[in-house]
Short mmCIF file of C-alpha atoms in Angstrom, two decimals:
data_model
loop_
_atom_site.label_atom_id
_atom_site.label_comp_id
_atom_site.label_asym_id
_atom_site.label_seq_id
_atom_site.Cartn_x
_atom_site.Cartn_y
_atom_site.Cartn_z
CA MET M 1 74.43 -126.25 124.19
CA ASP M 2 75.06 -128.89 121.58
CA THR M 3 78.79 -128.45 121.60
CA ALA M 4 81.40 -127.45 124.11
CA SER M 5 83.67 -124.57 123.18
CA SER M 6 84.62 -121.11 124.26
CA PRO M 7 82.23 -118.28 123.38
CA LEU M 8 82.37 -116.88 119.90
CA LYS M 9 82.99 -113.38 121.17
CA ASP M 10 85.39 -111.86 123.66
CA PRO M 11 83.24 -111.16 126.73
CA THR M 12 85.54 -108.30 127.82
CA ALA M 13 85.10 -106.38 124.58
CA ALA M 14 82.37 -103.84 123.98
CA PRO M 15 79.55 -105.20 121.84
CA PRO M 16 79.45 -103.83 118.31
CA ALA M 17 76.79 -101.28 117.44
CA ASP M 18 73.60 -102.63 115.87
CA ARG M 19 74.28 -100.61 112.72
CA ASN M 20 77.74 -102.17 112.37
CA ARG M 21 76.27 -105.62 112.98
CA ARG M 22 73.75 -105.12 110.19
CA LYS M 23 76.40 -103.80 107.79
CA VAL M 24 78.72 -106.76 108.39
CA ALA M 25 75.91 -109.31 108.28
CA THR M 26 74.65 -107.84 105.00
CA ALA M 27 78.15 -107.79 103.51
CA ALA M 28 78.78 -111.39 104.56
CA ALA M 29 75.45 -112.52 103.09
CA LEU M 30 76.13 -110.71 99.80
CA ALA M 31 79.64 -112.16 99.64
CA SER M 32 78.23 -115.64 100.08
CA ALA M 33 75.50 -115.08 97.48
CA VAL M 34 77.78 -113.80 94.72
CA GLU M 35 80.43 -116.45 95.40
CA TRP M 36 77.87 -119.25 95.21
CA TYR M 37 76.29 -117.75 92.11
CA ASP M 38 79.66 -117.86 90.35
CA TYR M 39 80.23 -121.40 91.58
CA PHE M 40 76.80 -122.67 90.52
CA VAL M 41 76.80 -121.25 87.00
CA PHE M 42 79.58 -123.70 86.25
CA GLY M 43 77.46 -126.65 87.44
CA ILE M 44 74.51 -125.60 85.29
CA ALA M 45 76.75 -125.04 82.28
CA ALA M 46 78.38 -128.44 82.88
CA ALA M 47 74.96 -130.10 82.77
CA LEU M 48 73.87 -128.22 79.62
CA VAL M 49 76.76 -127.34 77.28
CA LEU M 50 80.32 -127.77 78.56
CA GLY M 51 80.57 -131.46 77.68
CA ASP M 52 80.08 -130.83 73.95
CA LEU M 53 82.14 -127.63 73.82
CA TYR M 54 85.21 -128.66 75.81
CA PHE M 55 85.18 -132.47 75.89
CA PRO M 56 83.95 -133.61 72.46
CA SER M 57 83.56 -137.36 72.02
CA GLY M 58 81.31 -139.87 70.31
CA SER M 59 79.25 -140.41 73.48
CA SER M 60 77.06 -137.79 75.12
CA SER M 61 77.46 -139.61 78.43
CA ALA M 62 81.25 -139.46 78.17
CA GLY M 63 81.14 -135.72 77.52
CA VAL M 64 78.86 -135.12 80.49
CA LEU M 65 81.05 -137.30 82.70
CA ALA M 66 84.09 -135.26 81.68
CA ALA M 67 82.27 -131.99 82.36
CA PHE M 68 81.08 -133.24 85.77
CA ALA M 69 84.60 -134.46 86.54
CA THR M 70 85.79 -130.90 85.90
CA PHE M 71 82.94 -129.72 88.14
CA ALA M 72 84.26 -132.08 90.84
CA VAL M 73 87.82 -130.72 90.49
CA GLY M 74 86.56 -127.47 91.97
CA PHE M 75 85.51 -129.36 95.08
CA LEU M 76 88.89 -131.06 95.37
CA ALA M 77 90.46 -127.60 95.44
CA ARG M 78 88.11 -126.30 98.13
CA PRO M 79 90.01 -127.77 101.11
CA VAL M 80 93.14 -126.01 99.81
CA GLY M 81 91.31 -122.70 99.99
CA GLY M 82 89.87 -123.64 103.37
CA VAL M 83 93.29 -124.55 104.80
CA ILE M 84 95.11 -121.47 103.49
CA ALA M 85 92.38 -118.97 104.33
CA GLY M 86 91.58 -120.70 107.62
CA HIS M 87 95.18 -120.62 108.82
CA LEU M 88 95.68 -116.98 107.82
CA GLY M 89 92.17 -115.97 108.89
CA ASP M 90 92.74 -117.32 112.40
CA LYS M 91 96.03 -115.42 112.59
CA ARG M 92 95.41 -112.22 110.61
CA GLY M 93 91.68 -111.62 110.42
CA ARG M 94 88.49 -112.68 108.67
CA LYS M 95 88.06 -109.72 106.31
CA PRO M 96 91.33 -109.96 104.31
CA MET M 97 90.69 -113.59 103.45
CA LEU M 98 87.11 -112.87 102.41
CA VAL M 99 88.28 -110.06 100.10
CA LEU M 100 90.93 -112.34 98.57
CA ALA M 101 88.36 -115.11 98.01
CA LEU M 102 85.97 -112.75 96.26
CA THR M 103 88.72 -111.41 94.01
CA LEU M 104 89.85 -114.90 92.97
CA MET M 105 86.29 -115.96 92.22
CA GLY M 106 85.53 -112.89 90.13
CA VAL M 107 88.65 -113.31 88.01
CA ALA M 108 88.15 -117.06 87.49
CA THR M 109 84.45 -116.84 86.61
CA THR M 110 84.96 -114.02 84.11
CA GLY M 111 87.84 -116.02 82.63
CA ILE M 112 85.58 -119.02 82.02
CA GLY M 113 83.12 -116.79 80.21
CA LEU M 114 85.92 -115.62 77.89
CA LEU M 115 87.54 -119.04 77.37
CA PRO M 116 87.69 -120.33 73.76
CA THR M 117 86.31 -123.83 73.10
CA TYR M 118 88.06 -127.05 72.08
CA GLU M 119 87.21 -126.36 68.45
CA THR M 120 89.13 -123.07 68.61
CA ILE M 121 92.27 -123.85 70.64
CA GLY M 122 92.22 -127.63 70.98
CA ILE M 123 93.44 -129.40 74.12
CA ALA M 124 94.36 -126.06 75.74
CA ALA M 125 90.63 -125.36 76.17
CA PRO M 126 89.81 -128.17 78.64
CA VAL M 127 93.15 -127.68 80.41
CA LEU M 128 92.44 -124.00 81.00
CA LEU M 129 88.85 -124.79 81.99
CA VAL M 130 90.10 -127.19 84.67
CA LEU M 131 92.62 -124.63 85.96
CA LEU M 132 89.97 -121.91 86.21
CA ARG M 133 87.66 -124.34 87.99
CA VAL M 134 90.46 -125.06 90.48
CA VAL M 135 90.72 -121.33 91.19
CA GLN M 136 86.95 -121.21 91.73
CA GLY M 137 87.26 -124.08 94.18
CA ILE M 138 90.05 -122.41 96.13
CA ALA M 139 88.02 -119.19 96.24
CA VAL M 140 84.80 -120.74 97.54
CA GLY M 141 86.79 -122.85 100.03
CA ALA M 142 88.31 -119.67 101.40
CA GLN M 143 85.07 -117.67 101.32
CA TRP M 144 82.70 -119.75 103.42
CA GLY M 145 84.64 -119.65 106.67
CA GLY M 146 85.32 -115.92 106.42
CA ALA M 147 81.75 -114.95 105.64
CA MET M 148 80.31 -117.34 108.21
CA LEU M 149 82.56 -116.13 111.01
CA MET M 150 82.03 -112.46 110.23
CA ALA M 151 78.30 -113.09 110.65
CA THR M 152 78.37 -115.37 113.71
CA GLU M 153 81.06 -113.43 115.56
CA TYR M 154 78.98 -110.26 115.22
CA ALA M 155 75.78 -112.02 116.32
CA PRO M 156 73.93 -110.90 119.46
CA GLU M 157 73.73 -113.46 122.22
CA GLY M 158 71.08 -116.09 121.49
CA LYS M 159 70.93 -115.31 117.76
CA ARG M 160 74.07 -117.00 116.50
CA GLY M 161 72.16 -119.55 114.44
CA LEU M 162 70.00 -116.90 112.81
CA TYR M 163 72.96 -114.66 111.92
CA GLY M 164 74.90 -117.64 110.58
CA SER M 165 71.94 -118.57 108.38
CA LEU M 166 72.25 -115.22 106.57
CA VAL M 167 75.46 -116.56 105.03
CA GLN M 168 73.77 -119.89 104.30
CA LEU M 169 71.12 -118.01 102.33
CA GLY M 170 73.84 -117.31 99.79
CA VAL M 171 73.34 -120.83 98.44
CA PRO M 172 69.65 -120.57 97.45
CA ILE M 173 70.15 -116.98 96.32
CA GLY M 174 73.05 -118.13 94.17
CA VAL M 175 71.00 -121.00 92.74
CA VAL M 176 67.98 -118.81 92.03
CA THR M 177 70.10 -116.13 90.36
CA ALA M 178 72.14 -118.61 88.33
CA ASN M 179 69.04 -120.42 87.10
CA THR M 180 67.29 -117.13 86.32
CA VAL M 181 70.21 -115.81 84.28
CA PHE M 182 70.45 -119.09 82.36
CA LEU M 183 66.71 -119.06 81.72
CA VAL M 184 66.88 -115.50 80.40
CA ALA M 185 69.93 -116.31 78.26
CA GLY M 186 68.19 -119.37 76.85
CA ALA M 187 64.94 -117.51 76.16
CA ALA M 188 66.73 -114.59 74.49
CA THR M 189 68.78 -116.74 72.11
CA SER M 190 68.17 -119.57 69.69
CA GLU M 191 69.44 -123.08 70.48
CA SER M 192 72.50 -122.58 68.28
CA ALA M 193 73.21 -119.09 69.60
CA PHE M 194 72.94 -120.33 73.20
CA ALA M 195 75.46 -123.09 72.47
CA SER M 196 77.72 -120.62 70.67
CA TRP M 197 77.76 -117.62 73.04
CA GLY M 198 74.55 -117.35 75.09
CA TRP M 199 75.86 -119.68 77.81
CA ARG M 200 78.78 -117.30 78.41
CA VAL M 201 76.61 -114.39 79.55
CA PRO M 202 75.96 -115.76 83.09
CA PHE M 203 79.72 -115.98 83.68
CA PHE M 204 80.25 -112.29 82.96
CA VAL M 205 78.20 -111.44 86.06
CA GLY M 206 81.36 -112.51 87.89
CA VAL M 207 82.66 -108.97 87.39
CA LEU M 208 80.22 -107.84 90.10
CA VAL M 209 82.13 -109.97 92.62
CA LEU M 210 85.14 -107.71 92.16
CA VAL M 211 82.99 -104.68 92.97
CA LEU M 212 81.78 -106.31 96.20
CA ALA M 213 85.36 -107.26 97.13
CA TRP M 214 86.35 -103.60 96.81
CA TYR M 215 83.38 -102.51 98.96
CA ILE M 216 84.19 -104.95 101.77
CA HIS M 217 87.86 -104.00 101.63
CA THR M 218 87.15 -100.27 101.92
CA ARG M 219 83.92 -100.04 103.94
CA VAL M 220 83.67 -103.03 106.29
CA GLU M 221 85.81 -103.26 109.43
CA GLU M 222 86.61 -106.03 111.84
CA THR M 223 84.65 -105.90 115.11
CA PRO M 224 86.23 -104.26 118.17
CA ALA M 225 86.21 -107.71 119.77
CA PHE M 226 88.25 -109.22 116.95
CA ARG M 227 90.71 -106.33 116.95
CA GLU M 228 91.22 -106.95 120.65
CA ALA M 229 91.74 -110.64 119.92
CA GLU M 230 94.30 -109.72 117.25
CA ARG M 231 96.28 -107.68 119.77
CA ALA M 232 96.22 -110.52 122.26
CA LEU M 233 97.36 -113.02 119.65
CA ALA M 234 100.16 -110.70 118.53
CA GLU M 235 101.44 -110.57 122.09
CA GLN M 236 101.18 -114.34 122.35
CA GLU M 237 103.11 -114.91 119.13
CA LYS M 238 106.06 -112.83 120.38
CA GLY M 239 106.86 -115.67 122.73
CA ALA M 240 105.68 -118.72 120.78
CA PRO M 241 104.51 -118.74 117.15
CA ARG M 242 101.00 -120.14 116.83
CA SER M 243 99.81 -122.49 114.10
CA PRO M 244 96.04 -123.04 113.98
CA LEU M 245 96.49 -125.65 111.24
CA ARG M 246 98.96 -127.67 113.31
CA THR M 247 96.64 -127.53 116.30
CA ILE M 248 93.72 -128.81 114.23
CA LEU M 249 95.72 -131.61 112.58
CA THR M 250 97.29 -132.84 115.81
CA LYS M 251 94.49 -132.40 118.34
CA HIS M 252 91.13 -131.93 116.63
CA LEU M 253 91.23 -133.87 113.37
CA GLY M 254 88.54 -136.26 114.63
CA THR M 255 86.14 -133.37 115.14
CA VAL M 256 86.90 -132.13 111.62
CA PHE M 257 86.03 -135.54 110.12
CA LEU M 258 82.88 -135.83 112.23
CA ALA M 259 81.78 -132.41 110.99
CA GLY M 260 82.47 -133.46 107.40
CA GLY M 261 80.73 -136.80 107.85
CA SER M 262 77.66 -135.12 109.30
CA PHE M 263 77.30 -132.78 106.33
CA ALA M 264 78.30 -134.85 103.27
CA VAL M 265 74.75 -136.13 102.69
CA ASN M 266 73.44 -132.57 102.60
CA THR M 267 75.90 -131.23 100.06
CA ALA M 268 75.73 -134.40 97.92
CA THR M 269 71.93 -134.40 97.77
CA PHE M 270 71.89 -130.68 97.06
CA TYR M 271 74.15 -131.01 94.01
CA ILE M 272 72.24 -134.07 92.84
CA ILE M 273 68.95 -132.15 92.69
CA ILE M 274 70.32 -128.90 91.21
CA THR M 275 72.89 -130.34 88.77
CA GLY M 276 72.58 -134.11 88.45
CA VAL M 277 68.80 -134.08 88.07
CA LEU M 278 69.06 -131.29 85.48
CA ASP M 279 71.23 -133.51 83.31
CA TYR M 280 69.19 -136.67 84.04
CA ALA M 281 65.82 -135.05 83.36
CA THR M 282 66.89 -133.38 80.10
CA ARG M 283 69.20 -136.03 78.65
CA GLU M 284 67.67 -139.30 79.89
CA LEU M 285 64.02 -138.41 80.46
CA ASP M 286 63.71 -135.92 77.54
CA MET M 287 62.17 -133.21 79.71
CA GLU M 288 62.34 -129.61 78.50
CA ARG M 289 65.38 -127.70 79.74
CA GLY M 290 63.62 -124.43 80.56
CA ALA M 291 60.88 -126.18 82.53
CA VAL M 292 63.38 -128.13 84.64
CA LEU M 293 65.40 -124.97 85.33
CA THR M 294 62.20 -123.21 86.38
CA VAL M 295 61.38 -125.99 88.84
CA SER M 296 64.89 -125.74 90.30
CA LEU M 297 64.50 -121.99 90.64
CA CYS M 298 61.11 -122.20 92.38
CA VAL M 299 62.29 -124.93 94.75
CA SER M 300 65.33 -122.86 95.72
CA LEU M 301 63.07 -119.91 96.57
CA THR M 302 61.48 -121.95 99.38
CA GLN M 303 64.88 -122.25 101.03
CA LEU M 304 64.96 -118.50 101.57
CA VAL M 305 62.27 -119.03 104.21
CA LEU M 306 63.19 -122.45 105.57
CA ILE M 307 66.89 -121.87 106.17
CA PRO M 308 66.54 -118.91 108.58
CA ALA M 309 63.48 -120.53 110.20
CA SER M 310 65.38 -123.72 111.04
CA ALA M 311 68.39 -121.69 112.20
CA ALA M 312 66.23 -119.57 114.51
CA LEU M 313 64.63 -122.73 115.91
CA SER M 314 68.10 -124.16 116.58
CA ASP M 315 68.83 -121.10 118.72
CA ARG M 316 65.94 -122.20 120.93
CA ILE M 317 66.10 -126.02 121.07
CA GLY M 318 69.64 -126.92 119.96
CA ARG M 319 71.63 -127.29 116.76
CA LEU M 320 72.07 -131.04 116.63
CA ARG M 321 68.39 -131.83 117.16
CA ILE M 322 67.39 -129.80 114.10
CA TYR M 323 70.40 -131.03 112.16
CA ALA M 324 69.56 -134.69 112.84
CA LEU M 325 65.93 -134.18 111.82
CA GLY M 326 67.06 -133.04 108.37
CA ALA M 327 69.40 -136.02 107.98
CA VAL M 328 66.65 -138.49 108.88
CA GLY M 329 64.37 -136.82 106.34
CA LEU M 330 66.94 -137.21 103.55
CA LEU M 331 67.39 -140.89 104.42
CA VAL M 332 63.65 -141.59 104.32
CA TRP M 333 62.95 -139.50 101.20
CA ALA M 334 65.82 -140.78 99.01
CA VAL M 335 63.74 -143.51 97.34
CA PRO M 336 60.47 -141.55 96.85
CA LEU M 337 62.51 -138.71 95.31
CA PHE M 338 63.59 -140.73 92.29
CA LEU M 339 60.35 -142.69 92.01
CA LEU M 340 58.66 -139.31 91.48
CA ILE M 341 61.31 -137.99 89.07
CA ASP M 342 61.11 -141.16 86.97
CA THR M 343 57.44 -140.49 86.21
CA LYS M 344 58.72 -137.80 83.77
CA SER M 345 56.03 -135.50 85.15
CA LEU M 346 57.09 -131.92 85.81
CA LEU M 347 54.63 -131.76 88.71
CA TRP M 348 56.06 -134.82 90.44
CA LEU M 349 59.60 -133.63 89.74
CA ALA M 350 58.68 -130.41 91.56
CA VAL M 351 57.13 -132.31 94.49
CA GLY M 352 60.11 -134.64 94.83
CA THR M 353 62.72 -131.90 94.77
CA PHE M 354 60.65 -129.57 96.96
CA VAL M 355 60.40 -132.09 99.82
CA THR M 356 64.11 -132.84 99.43
CA SER M 357 64.84 -129.11 99.59
CA CYS M 358 62.89 -128.83 102.85
CA PHE M 359 65.08 -131.46 104.53
CA LEU M 360 68.23 -129.85 103.09
CA SER M 361 67.16 -126.48 104.53
CA ILE M 362 66.47 -127.96 107.96
CA MET M 363 70.08 -129.16 108.06
CA TYR M 364 71.67 -126.20 106.35
CA GLY M 365 70.15 -123.46 108.50
CA PRO M 366 71.94 -124.28 111.79
CA GLN M 367 75.08 -125.70 110.14
CA ALA M 368 77.14 -122.48 110.18
CA ALA M 369 76.64 -121.87 113.89
CA LEU M 370 77.10 -125.56 114.68
CA PHE M 371 80.46 -125.76 112.92
CA ALA M 372 81.60 -122.48 114.52
CA GLU M 373 80.75 -123.85 117.97
CA LEU M 374 82.74 -127.03 117.41
CA PHE M 375 86.03 -125.11 117.66
CA THR M 376 87.51 -122.41 119.89
CA ALA M 377 88.18 -118.93 118.51
CA GLU M 378 91.89 -119.34 117.81
CA MET M 379 91.32 -122.23 115.39
CA ARG M 380 87.69 -121.73 114.36
CA TYR M 381 88.27 -120.54 110.78
CA THR M 382 90.60 -123.48 110.08
CA GLY M 383 88.53 -126.18 111.77
CA ALA M 384 85.10 -125.11 110.50
CA SER M 385 86.39 -124.58 106.94
CA LEU M 386 88.11 -127.96 106.82
CA GLY M 387 85.02 -129.79 108.10
CA TYR M 388 82.82 -128.06 105.53
CA GLN M 389 85.20 -128.59 102.62
CA ILE M 390 85.82 -132.27 103.41
CA ALA M 391 82.07 -132.75 103.13
CA ALA M 392 82.10 -130.78 99.87
CA VAL M 393 84.77 -133.04 98.35
CA PHE M 394 83.30 -136.40 99.32
CA GLY M 395 79.71 -135.27 99.02
CA GLY M 396 79.00 -132.42 96.64
CA GLY M 397 81.97 -132.65 94.30
CA LEU M 398 81.54 -136.30 93.47
CA ALA M 399 77.74 -136.40 93.57
CA PRO M 400 76.82 -135.42 89.96
CA PHE M 401 79.69 -137.55 88.62
CA MET M 402 78.64 -140.49 90.81
CA MET M 403 75.03 -140.06 89.72
CA VAL M 404 75.88 -140.36 86.02
CA LEU M 405 78.26 -143.24 86.74
CA LEU M 406 75.66 -145.14 88.81
CA LEU M 407 72.95 -144.58 86.21
CA GLU M 408 75.24 -145.84 83.43
CA ALA M 409 76.38 -148.86 85.46
CA THR M 410 73.03 -150.00 86.86
CA GLY M 411 70.41 -148.51 84.55
CA THR M 412 68.25 -147.54 87.54
CA SER M 413 67.91 -144.35 89.54
CA MET M 414 67.49 -146.43 92.70
CA ALA M 415 71.28 -146.71 92.74
CA VAL M 416 71.41 -142.95 93.30
CA SER M 417 68.88 -143.32 96.12
CA ALA M 418 71.13 -145.94 97.71
CA TYR M 419 74.05 -143.52 97.47
CA ILE M 420 72.08 -140.85 99.35
CA ILE M 421 70.95 -143.36 101.99
CA GLY M 422 74.55 -144.47 102.61
CA LEU M 423 75.67 -140.88 103.17
CA ALA M 424 72.67 -140.24 105.45
CA VAL M 425 73.66 -143.19 107.65
CA ILE M 426 77.20 -141.77 107.94
CA ALA M 427 75.70 -138.39 108.84
CA LEU M 428 73.52 -139.80 111.60
CA ILE M 429 76.44 -141.76 113.11
CA SER M 430 78.58 -138.60 113.08
CA ILE M 431 75.80 -136.52 114.64
CA ARG M 432 75.31 -139.13 117.38
CA ILE M 433 79.00 -139.04 118.28
CA LEU M 434 79.02 -135.22 118.35
CA ALA M 435 75.92 -135.24 120.56
CA ASN M 436 77.55 -137.73 122.97
CA ARG M 437 80.65 -135.55 123.16
CA ALA M 438 78.53 -132.47 123.86
CA ARG M 439 76.69 -134.24 126.69
CA ALA M 440 79.95 -135.43 128.18
CA ALA M 441 81.41 -131.90 128.01
CA ASP M 442 78.29 -130.55 129.76
CA GLY M 443 78.69 -133.04 132.59
CA GLY M 444 76.38 -135.72 131.22
CA ARG M 445 73.28 -133.50 131.14
#
């Protein structure tokens, strides 16, 4: 094992039926996909239209910076969702928090699609946009831990990484779907119509999230093992109230920060290539919007194969070995990535982002199971969610904003490469410490 913790399942409980496993795994994967779709449509819209519509100014760069700052606000809100849902999910169950997260996301995303622009309601427009983005952030912060644990805690022995990767597949599915809907909206409307109302269409898909929330609430049950754990915890709390959040903050905060430090390079690089590069290629390099979106879509499709493959391999040879391989790849490829993008060639853009996507997938596949195994069952939702969302704040949320800022300040894309390299070094140091801890817990083997 890479990490030392109690098993993910109660060994005294009867294993769930295969049919129930498949139902829960499918529901968790769908929940992840629709949540990430809703989350990503905002990033694409921020790169393409939100700056002009909600943050008008004399500078296109200033408008994009403002839109990306709003994009980052969603990431700042994610730990709030992770803390609240993690604490309640460890005490009351995974499913209720997942349903709540889906409901919040569906309402917020549909609200953004209906929101009037600055020209119509003035300063209220960007204020409301920021508030709705905060709700999106809280929702996705709450969702990941619930979906991930429903999948991994149902997993058969020896397949925890593979089952966890089904939730991770929500990211490329969300990216592919978001890009596809934007491509269709752009192709079906003129430039002026797209800027006026066409960009809103992808946000209305958020209504489907509410349908899925209802399905999970009415048709998906907790496992027999978790219901048994709930009864045990209820008995425990009669004598002494339990606080998973307090336990994490007082005894395991170092592990949370190591988890976040190990993953920040992945989430930062991911948002750079799907959002930052979209803005950079269209605004700075004058590449055609539809072509760049198509490249992003095709690259994301490759992750549908690579993520479960790397997760399955981690079930055989260890999480941290696979995880570290991806981090080393991102460090080495950071400079070639932007050298290829700067050629302004669509082919080389595709090559650069494809190789980057391969290294991202190698890390992302085993990440769900790895984070689950870092913490024991009674605090797993809280600890895993906090580690993930800390990485999201300091990696993903700031990445597109930092990319524009670095490009404006230095005039060279190599500054963005340096940013990725710095985060990769932090990741490798964090992974090394986690590996040393795992060896020590296993008796030095």
